[in-house]
Amino acid sequence: MGRSHRARLRPGTAAGRHRGSAGRALQRSRALGHPPPGPVGAREGGGGDRLPGQRRPLPVDRPLPPAVKILKTALDEVHKHASEGYPYEICGLLLGPPGGDRITEARRARNTVTDRAHDRYEIDPLDQIRIQREADAVGLDVLGYYHSHPDHPARASITDAERAWAGPVYVIVSCAQGEVVDGNAFLAEADGGPMRPVPMEVVA
């Protein structure tokens, strides 16, 4: 929690193997040194870059909802992903009807960090673009992101806050010995935090 670092791509990682125009765009953005806020980080740190086609999930001036609703099937998928991925951090996107606060789907994404995946994550940018496009095709929006904290509390770290966008919901689940033991939802009051917990209501 107290240490800081930046997740870096290494040859052989999922993100390091990007090819074509998307890969070249990622390399250019890294060369320019522009790591914008986004779905990266976790307990200690992270870096991140947007590729063409990535976008902020929700407007920065979106009113913060008093609570977040999530379908049980979506939360079950988050829990299943966290359990299957233990002892490593897992991550993904949360989808729902446009402009709403009701999460109806959880979609898995690859964690491109491989050297310390037990305590850091970075959503594969190509996965994010693909899921955004698939959501668009069925009339859904990306409402937020999720990730796990293996053997660590389900609370937003300083780095989680620093890398957060205002608008999206961030769901964090704690997983101990392969079992999810806690989960909480957070919203960033501004880009880069601070983050505050919000009630998470599970609905059928």
PDB file of C-alpha atoms in Angstrom:
ATOM      1  CA  MET A   1       0.000   0.000   0.000  1.00  0.00           C
ATOM      2  CA  GLY A   2       2.693   2.485   0.978  1.00  0.00           C
ATOM      3  CA  ARG A   3       5.055   1.766  -1.893  1.00  0.00           C
ATOM      4  CA  SER A   4       4.594   3.195  -5.357  1.00  0.00           C
ATOM      5  CA  HIS A   5       5.568   1.925  -8.756  1.00  0.00           C
ATOM      6  CA  ARG A   6       4.597   2.112 -12.372  1.00  0.00           C
ATOM      7  CA  ALA A   7       3.582  -1.020 -14.206  1.00  0.00           C
ATOM      8  CA  ARG A   8       5.741  -1.373 -17.302  1.00  0.00           C
ATOM      9  CA  LEU A   9       5.312  -3.468 -20.392  1.00  0.00           C
ATOM     10  CA  ARG A  10       7.928  -6.131 -20.954  1.00  0.00           C
ATOM     11  CA  PRO A  11       8.491  -8.304 -23.997  1.00  0.00           C
ATOM     12  CA  GLY A  12       6.266 -11.310 -23.702  1.00  0.00           C
ATOM     13  CA  THR A  13       3.429  -9.675 -21.776  1.00  0.00           C
ATOM     14  CA  ALA A  14      -0.011  -9.564 -23.355  1.00  0.00           C
ATOM     15  CA  ALA A  15       0.156  -5.824 -23.928  1.00  0.00           C
ATOM     16  CA  GLY A  16       3.737  -6.062 -25.136  1.00  0.00           C
ATOM     17  CA  ARG A  17       2.644  -8.366 -27.943  1.00  0.00           C
ATOM     18  CA  HIS A  18       0.187  -5.890 -29.548  1.00  0.00           C
ATOM     19  CA  ARG A  19       0.642  -5.701 -33.290  1.00  0.00           C
ATOM     20  CA  GLY A  20      -0.592  -3.501 -36.119  1.00  0.00           C
ATOM     21  CA  SER A  21      -1.844   0.087 -35.900  1.00  0.00           C
ATOM     22  CA  ALA A  22      -3.119  -0.340 -32.348  1.00  0.00           C
ATOM     23  CA  GLY A  23       0.272  -1.583 -31.202  1.00  0.00           C
ATOM     24  CA  ARG A  24       2.062   1.262 -32.954  1.00  0.00           C
ATOM     25  CA  ALA A  25      -0.313   3.762 -31.361  1.00  0.00           C
ATOM     26  CA  LEU A  26       0.396   2.274 -27.953  1.00  0.00           C
ATOM     27  CA  GLN A  27       4.153   2.515 -28.536  1.00  0.00           C
ATOM     28  CA  ARG A  28       3.846   6.141 -29.694  1.00  0.00           C
ATOM     29  CA  SER A  29       1.767   7.125 -26.680  1.00  0.00           C
ATOM     30  CA  ARG A  30       4.252   5.470 -24.331  1.00  0.00           C
ATOM     31  CA  ALA A  31       7.141   7.234 -26.084  1.00  0.00           C
ATOM     32  CA  LEU A  32       5.388  10.562 -25.513  1.00  0.00           C
ATOM     33  CA  GLY A  33       5.087   9.743 -21.831  1.00  0.00           C
ATOM     34  CA  HIS A  34       1.371  10.438 -21.527  1.00  0.00           C
ATOM     35  CA  PRO A  35      -0.197   8.015 -19.030  1.00  0.00           C
ATOM     36  CA  PRO A  36      -3.750   9.398 -18.574  1.00  0.00           C
ATOM     37  CA  PRO A  37      -6.095   8.350 -15.797  1.00  0.00           C
ATOM     38  CA  GLY A  38      -7.885   5.119 -16.479  1.00  0.00           C
ATOM     39  CA  PRO A  39      -8.442   1.507 -15.486  1.00  0.00           C
ATOM     40  CA  VAL A  40      -4.967   0.675 -14.275  1.00  0.00           C
ATOM     41  CA  GLY A  41      -3.119   0.415 -11.028  1.00  0.00           C
ATOM     42  CA  ALA A  42      -4.509  -1.595  -8.096  1.00  0.00           C
ATOM     43  CA  ARG A  43      -2.938  -1.607  -4.689  1.00  0.00           C
ATOM     44  CA  GLU A  44       0.396  -0.005  -5.430  1.00  0.00           C
ATOM     45  CA  GLY A  45       0.709   1.586  -8.831  1.00  0.00           C
ATOM     46  CA  GLY A  46       0.277   1.413 -12.550  1.00  0.00           C
ATOM     47  CA  GLY A  47       0.747   3.056 -15.869  1.00  0.00           C
ATOM     48  CA  GLY A  48      -1.758   3.383 -18.646  1.00  0.00           C
ATOM     49  CA  ASP A  49      -2.229   4.609 -22.165  1.00  0.00           C
ATOM     50  CA  ARG A  50      -5.285   5.090 -24.313  1.00  0.00           C
ATOM     51  CA  LEU A  51      -5.374   3.689 -27.806  1.00  0.00           C
ATOM     52  CA  PRO A  52      -7.489   5.131 -30.624  1.00  0.00           C
ATOM     53  CA  GLY A  53     -11.025   3.961 -29.879  1.00  0.00           C
ATOM     54  CA  GLN A  54     -10.703   4.098 -26.100  1.00  0.00           C
ATOM     55  CA  ARG A  55     -12.840   6.725 -24.443  1.00  0.00           C
ATOM     56  CA  ARG A  56     -13.968   7.920 -21.064  1.00  0.00           C
ATOM     57  CA  PRO A  57     -16.847   5.628 -20.098  1.00  0.00           C
ATOM     58  CA  LEU A  58     -19.082   8.368 -18.662  1.00  0.00           C
ATOM     59  CA  PRO A  59     -19.115  12.199 -18.671  1.00  0.00           C
ATOM     60  CA  VAL A  60     -16.951  13.865 -16.039  1.00  0.00           C
ATOM     61  CA  ASP A  61     -19.931  15.971 -14.898  1.00  0.00           C
ATOM     62  CA  ARG A  62     -22.188  12.943 -14.376  1.00  0.00           C
ATOM     63  CA  PRO A  63     -23.913  13.298 -10.979  1.00  0.00           C
ATOM     64  CA  LEU A  64     -22.615  10.796  -8.454  1.00  0.00           C
ATOM     65  CA  PRO A  65     -25.417   8.330  -7.676  1.00  0.00           C
ATOM     66  CA  PRO A  66     -26.297   7.719  -4.008  1.00  0.00           C
ATOM     67  CA  ALA A  67     -26.002   3.965  -4.578  1.00  0.00           C
ATOM     68  CA  VAL A  68     -24.981   1.480  -7.235  1.00  0.00           C
ATOM     69  CA  LYS A  69     -27.247  -1.339  -8.347  1.00  0.00           C
ATOM     70  CA  ILE A  70     -25.690  -4.507  -9.757  1.00  0.00           C
ATOM     71  CA  LEU A  71     -27.421  -7.619 -11.025  1.00  0.00           C
ATOM     72  CA  LYS A  72     -26.627 -10.707  -8.995  1.00  0.00           C
ATOM     73  CA  THR A  73     -25.509 -12.482 -12.172  1.00  0.00           C
ATOM     74  CA  ALA A  74     -22.993  -9.702 -12.868  1.00  0.00           C
ATOM     75  CA  LEU A  75     -21.626  -9.740  -9.330  1.00  0.00           C
ATOM     76  CA  ASP A  76     -21.455 -13.531  -9.409  1.00  0.00           C
ATOM     77  CA  GLU A  77     -19.296 -13.265 -12.540  1.00  0.00           C
ATOM     78  CA  VAL A  78     -16.943 -10.839 -10.776  1.00  0.00           C
ATOM     79  CA  HIS A  79     -16.664 -13.236  -7.827  1.00  0.00           C
ATOM     80  CA  LYS A  80     -16.077 -16.211 -10.114  1.00  0.00           C
ATOM     81  CA  HIS A  81     -13.384 -14.344 -12.029  1.00  0.00           C
ATOM     82  CA  ALA A  82     -11.652 -13.321  -8.794  1.00  0.00           C
ATOM     83  CA  SER A  83     -11.734 -16.867  -7.417  1.00  0.00           C
ATOM     84  CA  GLU A  84     -10.446 -18.404 -10.646  1.00  0.00           C
ATOM     85  CA  GLY A  85      -7.702 -15.796 -10.958  1.00  0.00           C
ATOM     86  CA  TYR A  86      -6.470 -16.066  -7.367  1.00  0.00           C
ATOM     87  CA  PRO A  87      -3.725 -15.449  -6.228  1.00  0.00           C
ATOM     88  CA  TYR A  88      -3.420 -12.847  -8.986  1.00  0.00           C
ATOM     89  CA  GLU A  89      -5.360  -9.642  -9.509  1.00  0.00           C
ATOM     90  CA  ILE A  90      -8.096  -9.881 -12.093  1.00  0.00           C
ATOM     91  CA  CYS A  91      -9.896  -7.028 -13.827  1.00  0.00           C
ATOM     92  CA  GLY A  92     -12.759  -6.258 -16.166  1.00  0.00           C
ATOM     93  CA  LEU A  93     -15.459  -3.863 -17.280  1.00  0.00           C
ATOM     94  CA  LEU A  94     -18.978  -3.297 -15.959  1.00  0.00           C
ATOM     95  CA  LEU A  95     -21.795  -2.678 -18.442  1.00  0.00           C
ATOM     96  CA  GLY A  96     -25.336  -1.391 -18.152  1.00  0.00           C
ATOM     97  CA  PRO A  97     -28.049   0.727 -19.785  1.00  0.00           C
ATOM     98  CA  PRO A  98     -26.833   4.143 -20.987  1.00  0.00           C
ATOM     99  CA  GLY A  99     -26.631   6.874 -18.388  1.00  0.00           C
ATOM    100  CA  GLY A 100     -27.783   4.642 -15.575  1.00  0.00           C
ATOM    101  CA  ASP A 101     -26.475   3.318 -12.299  1.00  0.00           C
ATOM    102  CA  ARG A 102     -27.622  -0.281 -12.850  1.00  0.00           C
ATOM    103  CA  ILE A 103     -24.868  -2.710 -13.785  1.00  0.00           C
ATOM    104  CA  THR A 104     -26.187  -5.643 -15.779  1.00  0.00           C
ATOM    105  CA  GLU A 105     -23.025  -7.349 -17.079  1.00  0.00           C
ATOM    106  CA  ALA A 106     -19.440  -7.939 -16.006  1.00  0.00           C
ATOM    107  CA  ARG A 107     -16.999  -8.579 -18.831  1.00  0.00           C
ATOM    108  CA  ARG A 108     -13.574 -10.058 -18.223  1.00  0.00           C
ATOM    109  CA  ALA A 109     -10.421  -8.358 -19.491  1.00  0.00           C
ATOM    110  CA  ARG A 110      -6.820  -9.483 -19.447  1.00  0.00           C
ATOM    111  CA  ASN A 111      -4.436  -8.184 -16.826  1.00  0.00           C
ATOM    112  CA  THR A 112      -1.328  -7.332 -18.829  1.00  0.00           C
ATOM    113  CA  VAL A 113       0.927  -7.182 -15.777  1.00  0.00           C
ATOM    114  CA  THR A 114       2.783 -10.464 -15.379  1.00  0.00           C
ATOM    115  CA  ASP A 115       5.768  -9.794 -13.129  1.00  0.00           C
ATOM    116  CA  ARG A 116       3.749  -8.756 -10.065  1.00  0.00           C
ATOM    117  CA  ALA A 117       0.188  -9.678 -10.931  1.00  0.00           C
ATOM    118  CA  HIS A 118      -0.490 -10.554  -7.304  1.00  0.00           C
ATOM    119  CA  ASP A 119      -0.662  -6.867  -6.382  1.00  0.00           C
ATOM    120  CA  ARG A 120      -1.032  -4.820  -9.548  1.00  0.00           C
ATOM    121  CA  TYR A 121      -3.079  -4.815 -12.709  1.00  0.00           C
ATOM    122  CA  GLU A 122      -3.508  -3.085 -16.028  1.00  0.00           C
ATOM    123  CA  ILE A 123      -6.507  -3.708 -18.242  1.00  0.00           C
ATOM    124  CA  ASP A 124      -5.470  -4.728 -21.737  1.00  0.00           C
ATOM    125  CA  PRO A 125      -6.354  -1.636 -23.824  1.00  0.00           C
ATOM    126  CA  LEU A 126      -7.381  -3.767 -26.788  1.00  0.00           C
ATOM    127  CA  ASP A 127      -9.774  -5.705 -24.560  1.00  0.00           C
ATOM    128  CA  GLN A 128     -11.243  -2.419 -23.403  1.00  0.00           C
ATOM    129  CA  ILE A 129     -11.801  -1.236 -26.966  1.00  0.00           C
ATOM    130  CA  ARG A 130     -13.340  -4.579 -27.954  1.00  0.00           C
ATOM    131  CA  ILE A 131     -15.720  -4.619 -24.985  1.00  0.00           C
ATOM    132  CA  GLN A 132     -16.695  -0.992 -25.585  1.00  0.00           C
ATOM    133  CA  ARG A 133     -17.584  -1.812 -29.183  1.00  0.00           C
ATOM    134  CA  GLU A 134     -19.509  -4.938 -28.180  1.00  0.00           C
ATOM    135  CA  ALA A 135     -21.426  -2.892 -25.620  1.00  0.00           C
ATOM    136  CA  ASP A 136     -22.245  -0.256 -28.238  1.00  0.00           C
ATOM    137  CA  ALA A 137     -23.592  -2.962 -30.534  1.00  0.00           C
ATOM    138  CA  VAL A 138     -26.204  -4.047 -27.978  1.00  0.00           C
ATOM    139  CA  GLY A 139     -27.080  -0.595 -26.662  1.00  0.00           C
ATOM    140  CA  LEU A 140     -25.097  -0.743 -23.420  1.00  0.00           C
ATOM    141  CA  ASP A 141     -22.538   1.598 -21.888  1.00  0.00           C
ATOM    142  CA  VAL A 142     -19.372   0.924 -19.964  1.00  0.00           C
ATOM    143  CA  LEU A 143     -20.451   2.059 -16.497  1.00  0.00           C
ATOM    144  CA  GLY A 144     -17.304   1.111 -14.641  1.00  0.00           C
ATOM    145  CA  TYR A 145     -14.527  -1.320 -13.856  1.00  0.00           C
ATOM    146  CA  TYR A 146     -13.749  -4.063 -11.386  1.00  0.00           C
ATOM    147  CA  HIS A 147     -10.637  -5.676 -10.012  1.00  0.00           C
ATOM    148  CA  SER A 148      -9.624  -7.928  -7.142  1.00  0.00           C
ATOM    149  CA  HIS A 149      -7.340  -7.534  -4.155  1.00  0.00           C
ATOM    150  CA  PRO A 150      -5.952 -10.999  -3.354  1.00  0.00           C
ATOM    151  CA  ASP A 151      -5.423 -11.377   0.405  1.00  0.00           C
ATOM    152  CA  HIS A 152      -6.042  -7.673   0.876  1.00  0.00           C
ATOM    153  CA  PRO A 153      -9.071  -5.583   1.943  1.00  0.00           C
ATOM    154  CA  ALA A 154     -11.638  -4.450  -0.617  1.00  0.00           C
ATOM    155  CA  ARG A 155     -10.813  -0.785  -0.289  1.00  0.00           C
ATOM    156  CA  ALA A 156      -9.513   1.733  -2.795  1.00  0.00           C
ATOM    157  CA  SER A 157      -5.800   2.393  -2.459  1.00  0.00           C
ATOM    158  CA  ILE A 158      -4.119   5.730  -3.026  1.00  0.00           C
ATOM    159  CA  THR A 159      -3.015   4.505  -6.442  1.00  0.00           C
ATOM    160  CA  ASP A 160      -6.531   3.319  -7.296  1.00  0.00           C
ATOM    161  CA  ALA A 161      -7.695   6.867  -6.596  1.00  0.00           C
ATOM    162  CA  GLU A 162      -4.872   8.499  -8.538  1.00  0.00           C
ATOM    163  CA  ARG A 163      -5.728   6.440 -11.626  1.00  0.00           C
ATOM    164  CA  ALA A 164      -9.512   6.777 -11.392  1.00  0.00           C
ATOM    165  CA  TRP A 165     -11.808   8.720 -13.678  1.00  0.00           C
ATOM    166  CA  ALA A 166     -14.727  10.696 -12.321  1.00  0.00           C
ATOM    167  CA  GLY A 167     -17.973   9.082 -13.456  1.00  0.00           C
ATOM    168  CA  PRO A 168     -17.382   5.314 -13.655  1.00  0.00           C
ATOM    169  CA  VAL A 169     -18.100   2.935 -10.803  1.00  0.00           C
ATOM    170  CA  TYR A 170     -15.148   0.978  -9.431  1.00  0.00           C
ATOM    171  CA  VAL A 171     -15.934  -2.359  -7.783  1.00  0.00           C
ATOM    172  CA  ILE A 172     -13.176  -3.971  -5.724  1.00  0.00           C
ATOM    173  CA  VAL A 173     -13.460  -7.459  -4.268  1.00  0.00           C
ATOM    174  CA  SER A 174     -11.239  -9.051  -1.648  1.00  0.00           C
ATOM    175  CA  CYS A 175     -10.278 -12.671  -2.265  1.00  0.00           C
ATOM    176  CA  ALA A 176      -8.664 -14.873   0.398  1.00  0.00           C
ATOM    177  CA  GLN A 177      -7.492 -18.401  -0.346  1.00  0.00           C
ATOM    178  CA  GLY A 178      -9.528 -18.386  -3.543  1.00  0.00           C
ATOM    179  CA  GLU A 179     -12.771 -17.269  -1.888  1.00  0.00           C
ATOM    180  CA  VAL A 180     -14.315 -13.798  -2.204  1.00  0.00           C
ATOM    181  CA  VAL A 181     -14.794 -12.444   1.309  1.00  0.00           C
ATOM    182  CA  ASP A 182     -15.816  -8.839   0.683  1.00  0.00           C
ATOM    183  CA  GLY A 183     -16.684  -6.372  -2.041  1.00  0.00           C
ATOM    184  CA  ASN A 184     -17.257  -2.643  -2.236  1.00  0.00           C
ATOM    185  CA  ALA A 185     -18.104   0.014  -4.804  1.00  0.00           C
ATOM    186  CA  PHE A 186     -16.368   3.358  -5.128  1.00  0.00           C
ATOM    187  CA  LEU A 187     -16.759   6.571  -7.100  1.00  0.00           C
ATOM    188  CA  ALA A 188     -14.099   9.195  -7.771  1.00  0.00           C
ATOM    189  CA  GLU A 189     -15.171  12.727  -6.925  1.00  0.00           C
ATOM    190  CA  ALA A 190     -12.806  14.031  -9.622  1.00  0.00           C
ATOM    191  CA  ASP A 191     -10.257  12.616 -12.038  1.00  0.00           C
ATOM    192  CA  GLY A 192      -7.444  11.347  -9.852  1.00  0.00           C
ATOM    193  CA  GLY A 193      -9.610  11.069  -6.744  1.00  0.00           C
ATOM    194  CA  PRO A 194     -10.438  11.230  -3.988  1.00  0.00           C
ATOM    195  CA  MET A 195     -12.610   8.120  -4.048  1.00  0.00           C
ATOM    196  CA  ARG A 196     -15.528   7.518  -1.747  1.00  0.00           C
ATOM    197  CA  PRO A 197     -17.430   4.303  -1.049  1.00  0.00           C
ATOM    198  CA  VAL A 198     -21.037   4.071  -2.179  1.00  0.00           C
ATOM    199  CA  PRO A 199     -23.645   1.476  -1.198  1.00  0.00           C
ATOM    200  CA  MET A 200     -23.847  -1.453  -3.605  1.00  0.00           C
ATOM    201  CA  GLU A 201     -27.303  -2.977  -3.927  1.00  0.00           C
ATOM    202  CA  VAL A 202     -27.514  -6.456  -5.434  1.00  0.00           C
ATOM    203  CA  VAL A 203     -30.697  -6.904  -7.467  1.00  0.00           C
ATOM    204  CA  ALA A 204     -32.255  -9.895  -9.183  1.00  0.00           C
TER     205      ALA A 204
END
